Amino acid sequence: DVKVTQSSRYLVKRTGEKVFLECVQDMDHENMFWYRQDPGLGLRLIYFSYDVKMKEKGDIPEGYSVSREKKERFSLILESASTNQTSMYLCASSFGSVNYEQYFGPGTRLTVT
Amino acid sequence: DQQVKQNSPSLSVQEGRISILNCDYTNSMFDYFLWYKKYPAEGPTFLISISSIKDKNEDGRFTVFLNKSAKHLSLHIVPSQPGDSAVYFCAVRFQGGSEKLVFGKGTKLTVNP
């Protein structure tokens, strides 16, 4: 079974803090993704990575950066957290070019106060 | 502009009856279509998919239909069970593009006992 794990299920941070969200997958997948899910807005892609050290912006990259130093790990960084970044953050991975299925982690509920 | 639309935010059906979830897309260059199910406080899980070269794919109680001329995708669940109550997202992949998926906003299905 593919396993995607996220470092925290719940996180509370203050405005202006630097926040790190970690994601690890154990299936040697090439691609990894960060989404945020908000009520009424569905899943929106923040960034994705198709290889180590390679990244591409998604639909809403502003205020976020990412890091992928190892194949299995993909980090999302909020440089200076703001209240409008309060959301559910979901990490996913995929093998690529097979059936495009993405496997999701359990999510991190981030609250910025 | 939304490329993938799930026009019904919610749907309620009786146990044992059919659930039909709908998804419309705007770009004929999408070539792969997926459905995900999401329970509260969990990540989405893959349900079923279909390639643009097919018009139907079946997996147990779940059937996905693709109408390319109408740019319409539907998921049928027969018979519906209370455990099917969840938010359902459709997702599409752009032909020749990267591994990115574009998600709809989701439909919340409630199956009443």
Coordinates of C-alpha atoms in Angstrom, one line a residue, chain A residues 9 31 33 35 37 40-43 45 48 56-57 90 94 96-97 99-102 104-106, chain B residues 31-32 34 36 38 41-46 49 87 89 93 98-106:
Chain A
R9 CA -2.5 16.6 11.7
N31 CA 5.8 13.4 -8.6
F33 CA 2.1 17.8 -4.9
Y35 CA -2.8 21.4 -2.3
Q37 CA -8.6 22.7 0.5
G40 CA -16.6 25.8 -1.5
L41 CA -13.3 26.1 -3.3
G42 CA -12.3 22.4 -3.7
L43 CA -8.6 21.4 -4.0
L45 CA -2.7 23.2 -6.4
F48 CA 4.3 20.4 -7.4
E56 CA 6.6 24.0 -10.8
K57 CA 4.1 26.6 -9.6
L90 CA -3.0 18.1 1.5
S94 CA 2.0 9.9 -8.1
G96 CA 3.5 9.4 -13.3
S97 CA 2.5 8.5 -16.8
N99 CA -3.0 6.3 -14.7
Y100 CA -2.3 9.7 -13.2
E101 CA -3.7 8.6 -9.9
Q102 CA -2.5 10.7 -7.0
F104 CA -3.0 11.7 -0.7
G105 CA -1.8 12.1 2.8
P106 CA -4.2 12.7 5.7
Chain B
D31 CA -7.6 13.2 -21.7
Y32 CA -8.0 11.5 -18.4
L34 CA -10.8 10.6 -12.2
Y36 CA -12.0 10.9 -5.6
K38 CA -13.1 12.4 0.7
A41 CA -10.4 15.0 8.4
E42 CA -9.0 12.5 5.9
G43 CA -7.2 12.9 2.6
P44 CA -9.0 12.1 -0.7
T45 CA -8.9 8.5 -1.9
F46 CA -9.0 7.4 -5.5
S49 CA -11.0 6.7 -13.5
V87 CA -17.5 14.6 -0.6
F89 CA -14.3 15.3 -6.4
R93 CA -5.7 15.8 -16.7
S98 CA 2.3 17.4 -16.9
E99 CA 1.1 15.1 -14.1
K100 CA -1.1 17.9 -12.7
L101 CA -4.8 17.3 -12.2
V102 CA -7.5 20.0 -12.1
F103 CA -10.1 19.3 -9.4
G104 CA -13.7 20.3 -9.2
K105 CA -15.1 21.9 -6.1
G106 CA -16.8 18.8 -4.9

